[in-house]
Short mmCIF file of C-alpha atoms in Angstrom, two decimals:
data_model
loop_
_atom_site.label_atom_id
_atom_site.label_comp_id
_atom_site.label_asym_id
_atom_site.label_seq_id
_atom_site.Cartn_x
_atom_site.Cartn_y
_atom_site.Cartn_z
CA UNK A 1 -76.79 10.82 -66.23
CA UNK A 2 -79.51 12.37 -68.21
CA UNK A 3 -77.87 14.46 -70.81
CA UNK A 4 -79.21 13.65 -74.21
CA UNK A 5 -76.84 12.26 -76.78
CA UNK A 6 -75.27 14.36 -79.49
CA UNK A 7 -75.48 13.55 -83.17
CA UNK A 8 -71.79 12.36 -83.17
CA UNK A 9 -72.31 9.75 -80.35
CA UNK A 10 -71.34 6.26 -80.11
CA UNK A 11 -73.69 3.56 -78.51
CA UNK A 12 -72.15 1.10 -76.05
CA UNK A 13 -73.49 -2.25 -74.95
CA UNK A 14 -72.48 -4.97 -72.48
CA UNK A 15 -74.51 -7.71 -71.25
CA UNK A 16 -74.64 -11.16 -69.97
CA UNK A 17 -77.12 -13.83 -68.76
CA UNK A 18 -79.05 -11.57 -66.45
CA UNK A 19 -78.60 -7.92 -67.22
CA UNK A 20 -77.62 -5.28 -69.89
CA UNK A 21 -75.83 -2.07 -69.52
CA UNK A 22 -76.02 0.60 -72.33
CA UNK A 23 -74.62 4.04 -72.80
CA UNK A 24 -74.00 6.80 -75.25
CA UNK A 25 -70.56 8.40 -75.48
CA UNK A 26 -68.66 11.09 -77.52
CA UNK A 27 -64.93 10.98 -77.53
CA UNK A 28 -64.02 9.63 -73.97
CA UNK A 29 -67.13 11.11 -72.29
CA UNK A 30 -70.13 8.98 -71.34
CA UNK A 31 -73.41 11.01 -71.84
CA UNK A 32 -76.09 8.79 -70.58
CA UNK A 33 -76.50 5.39 -69.28
CA UNK A 34 -79.36 2.89 -69.12
CA UNK A 35 -79.70 -0.61 -67.62
CA UNK A 36 -82.14 -3.42 -68.09
CA UNK A 37 -82.50 -7.18 -68.12
CA UNK A 38 -80.70 -9.76 -70.17
CA UNK A 39 -80.69 -9.44 -73.87
CA UNK A 40 -79.00 -12.64 -74.49
CA UNK A 41 -81.44 -14.57 -76.79
CA UNK A 42 -80.39 -17.87 -75.31
CA UNK A 43 -81.57 -16.69 -71.76
CA UNK A 44 -84.67 -14.80 -72.72
CA UNK A 45 -85.57 -15.58 -76.25
CA UNK A 46 -84.97 -13.37 -79.27
CA UNK A 47 -88.19 -11.40 -79.30
CA UNK A 48 -87.78 -10.45 -75.64
CA UNK A 49 -84.05 -9.52 -76.24
CA UNK A 50 -85.11 -7.08 -79.15
CA UNK A 51 -87.89 -5.68 -76.97
CA UNK A 52 -85.41 -4.90 -74.17
CA UNK A 53 -82.73 -3.44 -76.51
CA UNK A 54 -85.56 -1.19 -78.16
CA UNK A 55 -86.32 0.17 -74.68
CA UNK A 56 -82.74 0.94 -73.93
CA UNK A 57 -82.21 2.66 -77.14
CA UNK A 58 -85.40 4.67 -76.72
CA UNK A 59 -84.18 5.94 -73.32
CA UNK A 60 -80.69 6.84 -74.59
CA UNK A 61 -81.28 8.12 -78.23
CA UNK A 62 -83.59 11.07 -78.67
CA UNK A 63 -82.28 11.92 -82.23
CA UNK A 64 -84.30 9.32 -84.30
CA UNK A 65 -83.19 10.81 -87.63
CA UNK A 66 -79.50 10.66 -86.85
CA UNK A 67 -77.40 7.43 -86.83
CA UNK A 68 -74.93 6.49 -84.06
CA UNK A 69 -71.46 6.68 -85.26
CA UNK A 70 -71.29 3.07 -84.51
CA UNK A 71 -72.37 0.39 -81.90
CA UNK A 72 -69.85 -1.35 -79.71
CA UNK A 73 -71.14 -4.48 -77.93
CA UNK A 74 -69.19 -6.70 -75.61
CA UNK A 75 -71.81 -9.32 -74.84
CA UNK A 76 -72.27 -12.91 -73.60
CA UNK A 77 -74.49 -13.69 -76.55
CA UNK A 78 -71.31 -13.79 -78.70
CA UNK A 79 -70.57 -17.44 -77.53
CA UNK A 80 -69.32 -18.25 -81.12
CA UNK A 81 -68.40 -16.32 -84.30
CA UNK A 82 -71.64 -17.07 -85.73
CA UNK A 83 -73.54 -16.14 -82.66
CA UNK A 84 -71.64 -12.94 -82.67
CA UNK A 85 -73.07 -12.21 -86.12
CA UNK A 86 -76.61 -13.06 -85.16
CA UNK A 87 -76.48 -10.73 -82.17
CA UNK A 88 -75.17 -7.89 -84.54
CA UNK A 89 -78.28 -8.63 -86.57
CA UNK A 90 -80.45 -8.50 -83.55
CA UNK A 91 -78.92 -5.06 -82.46
CA UNK A 92 -79.60 -3.63 -86.03
CA UNK A 93 -83.29 -4.86 -85.70
CA UNK A 94 -83.68 -3.10 -82.54
CA UNK A 95 -82.19 -0.12 -83.73
CA UNK A 96 -84.30 0.02 -86.72
CA UNK A 97 -87.42 -0.26 -84.61
CA UNK A 98 -86.12 2.50 -82.17
CA UNK A 99 -85.76 4.85 -85.16
CA UNK A 100 -82.24 5.88 -85.84
CA UNK A 101 -80.69 4.89 -89.23
CA UNK A 102 -78.40 1.90 -89.59
CA UNK A 103 -74.93 2.06 -87.96
CA UNK A 104 -71.90 -0.12 -88.13
CA UNK A 105 -71.85 -2.64 -85.42
CA UNK A 106 -68.83 -4.43 -83.53
CA UNK A 107 -69.86 -7.38 -81.47
CA UNK A 108 -67.36 -9.64 -79.33
CA UNK A 109 -67.70 -11.60 -76.26
CA UNK A 110 -67.90 -9.71 -72.99
CA UNK A 111 -64.50 -11.06 -71.79
CA UNK A 112 -62.66 -9.22 -74.66
CA UNK A 113 -62.41 -5.68 -72.97
CA UNK A 114 -60.95 -7.32 -69.85
CA UNK A 115 -58.14 -8.97 -71.83
CA UNK A 116 -57.18 -5.66 -73.15
CA UNK A 117 -57.22 -3.94 -69.69
CA UNK A 118 -53.82 -5.17 -68.28
CA UNK A 119 -50.33 -5.04 -69.51
CA UNK A 120 -48.30 -8.11 -69.92
CA UNK A 121 -49.56 -11.72 -69.57
CA UNK A 122 -53.16 -11.76 -68.28
CA UNK A 123 -55.83 -14.21 -67.40
CA UNK A 124 -59.61 -13.32 -67.03
CA UNK A 125 -62.16 -15.28 -64.95
CA UNK A 126 -65.77 -14.45 -65.25
CA UNK A 127 -68.44 -15.90 -63.02
CA UNK A 128 -71.86 -14.22 -63.13
CA UNK A 129 -75.02 -16.25 -64.54
CA UNK A 130 -72.37 -18.21 -66.51
CA UNK A 131 -68.68 -18.39 -66.79
CA UNK A 132 -65.77 -17.39 -69.10
CA UNK A 133 -62.18 -17.64 -69.07
CA UNK A 134 -59.62 -16.34 -71.34
CA UNK A 135 -55.83 -15.47 -71.28
CA UNK A 136 -53.42 -13.50 -73.38
CA UNK A 137 -49.62 -14.02 -73.22
CA UNK A 138 -47.83 -12.05 -76.00
CA UNK A 139 -49.15 -13.46 -79.33
CA UNK A 140 -50.93 -16.39 -77.69
CA UNK A 141 -54.63 -16.16 -76.90
CA UNK A 142 -57.04 -18.82 -75.50
CA UNK A 143 -60.64 -18.99 -74.32
CA UNK A 144 -62.59 -21.61 -72.45
CA UNK A 145 -66.29 -22.24 -71.35
CA UNK A 146 -68.80 -19.49 -72.58
CA UNK A 147 -71.01 -21.97 -74.57
CA UNK A 148 -74.01 -21.29 -72.50
CA UNK A 149 -75.72 -23.22 -69.65
CA UNK A 150 -76.37 -26.51 -71.58
CA UNK A 151 -72.79 -27.02 -72.88
CA UNK A 152 -70.51 -25.33 -70.43
CA UNK A 153 -70.77 -22.62 -67.66
CA UNK A 154 -69.87 -25.00 -64.88
CA UNK A 155 -69.30 -23.14 -61.66
CA UNK A 156 -71.28 -20.18 -62.75
CA UNK A 157 -74.60 -18.87 -61.17
CA UNK A 158 -77.11 -21.01 -63.01
CA UNK A 159 -74.90 -24.04 -62.46
CA UNK A 160 -74.65 -23.33 -58.66
CA UNK A 161 -78.30 -22.48 -58.41
CA UNK A 162 -79.49 -25.73 -60.08
CA UNK A 163 -77.32 -27.83 -57.85
CA UNK A 164 -78.61 -25.98 -54.89
CA UNK A 165 -82.28 -26.38 -55.97
CA UNK A 166 -81.68 -30.14 -56.65
CA UNK A 167 -80.12 -30.51 -53.20
CA UNK A 168 -83.18 -28.93 -51.68
CA UNK A 169 -85.46 -31.35 -53.62
CA UNK A 170 -83.17 -34.43 -52.71
CA UNK A 171 -83.57 -33.47 -49.12
CA UNK A 172 -87.28 -32.87 -49.46
CA UNK A 173 -87.94 -36.34 -50.76
CA UNK A 174 -85.34 -38.21 -48.73
CA UNK A 175 -82.77 -38.83 -51.41
CA UNK A 176 -80.09 -36.34 -49.83
CA UNK A 177 -79.08 -34.94 -46.32
CA UNK A 178 -81.01 -32.24 -44.64
CA UNK A 179 -80.17 -28.72 -45.70
CA UNK A 180 -81.22 -25.08 -44.98
CA UNK A 181 -81.49 -24.88 -48.79
CA UNK A 182 -84.94 -26.27 -48.59
CA UNK A 183 -86.34 -23.52 -46.51
CA UNK A 184 -84.57 -20.99 -48.75
CA UNK A 185 -86.08 -22.46 -51.63
CA UNK A 186 -89.55 -22.00 -50.08
CA UNK A 187 -88.81 -18.36 -49.51
CA UNK A 188 -87.32 -18.02 -53.18
CA UNK A 189 -90.65 -19.17 -54.70
CA UNK A 190 -92.79 -17.00 -52.37
CA UNK A 191 -95.06 -16.03 -55.27
CA UNK A 192 -96.22 -19.62 -55.34
CA UNK A 193 -96.85 -19.54 -51.59
CA UNK A 194 -100.25 -20.61 -52.14
CA UNK A 195 -99.31 -23.90 -53.07
CA UNK A 196 -98.77 -25.98 -49.85
CA UNK A 197 -96.46 -28.62 -51.36
CA UNK A 198 -92.87 -27.10 -51.92
CA UNK A 199 -91.95 -29.48 -54.75
CA UNK A 200 -95.03 -28.37 -56.77
CA UNK A 201 -94.50 -24.77 -55.85
CA UNK A 202 -90.94 -24.97 -57.14
CA UNK A 203 -92.23 -26.79 -60.25
CA UNK A 204 -94.51 -24.07 -61.20
CA UNK A 205 -92.28 -21.14 -60.13
CA UNK A 206 -89.47 -22.53 -62.49
CA UNK A 207 -91.24 -23.85 -65.41
CA UNK A 208 -94.05 -21.20 -65.69
CA UNK A 209 -91.69 -18.30 -66.58
CA UNK A 210 -90.41 -17.52 -69.95
CA UNK A 211 -87.09 -16.33 -68.46
CA UNK A 212 -86.12 -19.52 -66.74
CA UNK A 213 -82.35 -19.24 -66.99
CA UNK A 214 -81.93 -15.82 -65.09
CA UNK A 215 -84.72 -16.79 -62.79
CA UNK A 216 -83.00 -20.08 -61.75
CA UNK A 217 -79.67 -18.31 -61.56
CA UNK A 218 -81.01 -15.83 -58.94
CA UNK A 219 -80.93 -18.74 -56.51
CA UNK A 220 -77.34 -18.86 -56.43
CA UNK A 221 -77.26 -16.06 -53.95
CA UNK A 222 -79.21 -18.31 -51.52
CA UNK A 223 -76.77 -21.10 -52.06
CA UNK A 224 -73.90 -18.68 -51.15
CA UNK A 225 -75.92 -17.33 -48.08
CA UNK A 226 -76.35 -20.87 -46.85
CA UNK A 227 -72.79 -21.67 -47.25
CA UNK A 228 -71.56 -18.62 -45.39
CA UNK A 229 -73.94 -19.65 -42.49
CA UNK A 230 -72.37 -23.03 -42.35
CA UNK A 231 -74.71 -25.29 -44.12
CA UNK A 232 -72.59 -28.33 -45.18
CA UNK A 233 -74.39 -29.09 -48.29
CA UNK A 234 -74.14 -25.50 -49.57
CA UNK A 235 -70.63 -25.26 -48.56
CA UNK A 236 -69.69 -28.28 -50.68
CA UNK A 237 -71.58 -26.95 -53.87
CA UNK A 238 -69.55 -23.65 -53.27
CA UNK A 239 -66.33 -25.57 -53.15
CA UNK A 240 -67.29 -27.54 -56.26
CA UNK A 241 -68.08 -24.18 -58.08
CA UNK A 242 -64.64 -22.78 -57.03
CA UNK A 243 -62.84 -25.94 -58.28
CA UNK A 244 -64.58 -25.46 -61.70
CA UNK A 245 -63.58 -21.86 -61.91
CA UNK A 246 -59.84 -22.64 -60.99
CA UNK A 247 -59.96 -25.40 -63.58
CA UNK A 248 -61.06 -22.83 -66.19
CA UNK A 249 -58.21 -20.50 -65.27
CA UNK A 250 -55.77 -23.42 -65.43
CA UNK A 251 -56.78 -24.32 -68.91
CA UNK A 252 -56.52 -21.16 -70.59
CA UNK A 253 -53.17 -20.44 -68.75
CA UNK A 254 -51.76 -23.60 -69.96
CA UNK A 255 -52.93 -22.95 -73.59
CA UNK A 256 -50.98 -19.71 -73.67
CA UNK A 257 -47.87 -20.91 -71.92
CA UNK A 258 -48.54 -19.09 -68.52
CA UNK A 259 -47.04 -21.20 -65.77
CA UNK A 260 -46.25 -21.04 -62.18
CA UNK A 261 -43.26 -19.14 -63.09
CA UNK A 262 -44.93 -16.49 -65.29
CA UNK A 263 -45.59 -13.07 -63.83
CA UNK A 264 -49.25 -12.57 -64.93
CA UNK A 265 -52.13 -10.61 -63.91
CA UNK A 266 -55.40 -12.46 -62.84
CA UNK A 267 -58.62 -10.27 -63.53
CA UNK A 268 -61.86 -11.19 -61.98
CA UNK A 269 -65.42 -10.18 -63.25
CA UNK A 270 -68.96 -11.36 -62.74
CA UNK A 271 -71.33 -10.54 -59.94
CA UNK A 272 -70.74 -14.00 -57.97
CA UNK A 273 -66.96 -13.87 -58.17
CA UNK A 274 -66.38 -10.13 -57.33
CA UNK A 275 -69.11 -9.92 -54.65
CA UNK A 276 -68.99 -13.24 -52.76
CA UNK A 277 -65.93 -13.35 -50.49
CA UNK A 278 -66.46 -17.03 -49.71
CA UNK A 279 -66.59 -18.19 -53.36
CA UNK A 280 -63.64 -15.76 -54.13
CA UNK A 281 -61.51 -17.08 -51.25
CA UNK A 282 -62.06 -20.89 -52.25
CA UNK A 283 -61.19 -20.04 -55.81
CA UNK A 284 -58.17 -17.89 -55.11
CA UNK A 285 -56.85 -20.50 -52.84
CA UNK A 286 -56.88 -23.14 -55.49
CA UNK A 287 -55.42 -20.78 -58.05
CA UNK A 288 -52.59 -19.84 -55.65
CA UNK A 289 -51.63 -23.37 -55.16
CA UNK A 290 -51.18 -23.92 -58.91
CA UNK A 291 -50.59 -20.66 -60.58
CA UNK A 292 -49.94 -17.74 -58.29
CA UNK A 293 -50.69 -14.43 -60.11
CA UNK A 294 -48.52 -11.36 -59.42
CA UNK A 295 -51.75 -9.34 -58.99
CA UNK A 296 -55.41 -10.08 -58.63
CA UNK A 297 -57.68 -7.23 -60.00
CA UNK A 298 -61.44 -7.11 -59.53
CA UNK A 299 -63.23 -5.49 -62.32
CA UNK A 300 -65.81 -2.77 -61.10
CA UNK A 301 -68.73 -1.43 -62.84
CA UNK A 302 -67.21 2.12 -63.09
CA UNK A 303 -64.40 0.71 -65.29
CA UNK A 304 -66.99 -0.51 -67.94
CA UNK A 305 -67.27 2.58 -70.09
CA UNK A 306 -63.57 2.95 -70.53
CA UNK A 307 -63.18 -0.77 -71.44
CA UNK A 308 -65.84 -0.32 -74.17
CA UNK A 309 -64.27 2.80 -75.45
CA UNK A 310 -60.91 1.05 -75.66
CA UNK A 311 -62.45 -1.65 -77.71
CA UNK A 312 -63.98 0.95 -79.98
CA UNK A 313 -60.39 2.51 -80.39
CA UNK A 314 -59.17 -0.85 -81.36
CA UNK A 315 -61.79 -1.35 -84.00
CA UNK A 316 -60.87 2.21 -85.47
CA UNK A 317 -57.23 1.45 -86.04
CA UNK A 318 -56.72 -0.75 -89.11
CA UNK A 319 -55.39 -4.26 -88.33
CA UNK A 320 -55.46 -3.73 -84.66
CA UNK A 321 -58.67 -5.99 -84.22
CA UNK A 322 -57.15 -8.84 -86.07
CA UNK A 323 -55.49 -10.63 -83.04
CA UNK A 324 -58.72 -10.29 -81.07
CA UNK A 325 -61.02 -11.52 -83.64
CA UNK A 326 -58.80 -14.47 -84.41
CA UNK A 327 -58.89 -15.46 -80.74
CA UNK A 328 -62.52 -14.53 -79.71
CA UNK A 329 -66.04 -14.68 -81.20
CA UNK A 330 -66.28 -11.34 -82.99
CA UNK A 331 -68.38 -9.67 -85.66
CA UNK A 332 -66.98 -6.39 -87.13
CA UNK A 333 -68.64 -4.20 -89.72
CA UNK A 334 -66.14 -1.94 -91.47
CA UNK A 335 -65.22 0.65 -88.88
CA UNK A 336 -66.31 4.20 -89.22
CA UNK A 337 -63.49 6.40 -90.80
CA UNK A 338 -61.68 8.64 -88.20
CA UNK A 339 -61.80 11.28 -90.96
CA UNK A 340 -65.74 11.26 -90.63
CA UNK A 341 -65.44 12.33 -86.98
CA UNK A 342 -65.35 8.83 -85.49
CA UNK A 343 -63.33 10.08 -82.45
CA UNK A 344 -65.02 13.60 -81.73
#
C-alpha cells in the first residue's frame, strides 16, 4: 500500500522483540503500511529504537506540517506502567525528529488488542521472541510474564534459542550429549566462518552485535527444525518450552476464575506459537489436559489493523479504557475529541 496519508490520519504501531509494524489509517481504512526491526529499547537500545521509528514515520507520513490525530501503540516495550510511559516519550521523540507536530499517544502492551478480540472469557498466549499471557473473565483480568528476557519470557524464542546454543556448546566440549544443534550453530554463525573453532565463532557472533537479543532469538528456528527432524536434545527443549507456555496460560486462567468447566476462547499469537506445528501441538496437548478451551484461534497478521483500530475506539470512549488500564501496562494521553474529527 503506497497511498499517502491524509491530514486526518492516525498512526498505528505494534512491535515486539524482533520486529515493528506501523501504518496510517483514517476511519477504518488503512492507508499505508511499513515494517522494520525491533523498536523495543530493551532489545536494541533506545537510540536504535528511535532511529527505526523515525525511518518508519518518514516512510508513512508525507505531511510534516500536519500532526496525526493520535498514535496508538500496542507494544512489547510496555512491560510495566512506567515502561509504557517511557515508550510513549520515545515515540514522541521519534515523531519530532521525523517532522510532524506532537500528537496524543496511547501505549499499552501488545497483548491488549487480543484480549479485546473475542467475546466472553478469553485467554491469550503469545510466544515470539518473548512470551506474554493474559486472561479476561467478566470484570477479572490477569497478566503473566512479559518482564523481558532477564526476568521472564520462559518458553519464548530467546529462551529456547539460548537453551539450544548452550546444548550445542555442551555437546562441543563434552558436557552434554551429541546433538545436531552443533552443526546448525555452525551454519547460524556463518558470517564468522573464517574462525575455525566453533566456540570462538559463536562467541564473536553473539557478543559482537549490538542487537544480541533478537540475534540470539533467531536461533530458535534451528532448534525447532532439529526437533522436527528427530533430534532428541532439541525435542526435549521444545517440550520444555511448551510446558512453560502451558504454565503461563494456567496461571492467568486461575487468576481470573477460568476453570476446566469454563467455556473460554484461547487465542494464540507470536511467530513461534502460530507457525511451529510441533511447539503448538505440544502446548495444546498440555492445555487440553488441564483447561480445554471451546475454541482455539490463531491470530494472523491481516487482523492486526482492525485490532489496533478497536483499541483506538476504546481510547475515544470516555471511561471505556479504565478496565484495560487497570489490568495491563498502559499510558494514555487525553484522547482526541470525537468532535474534532477523531473518527473521520
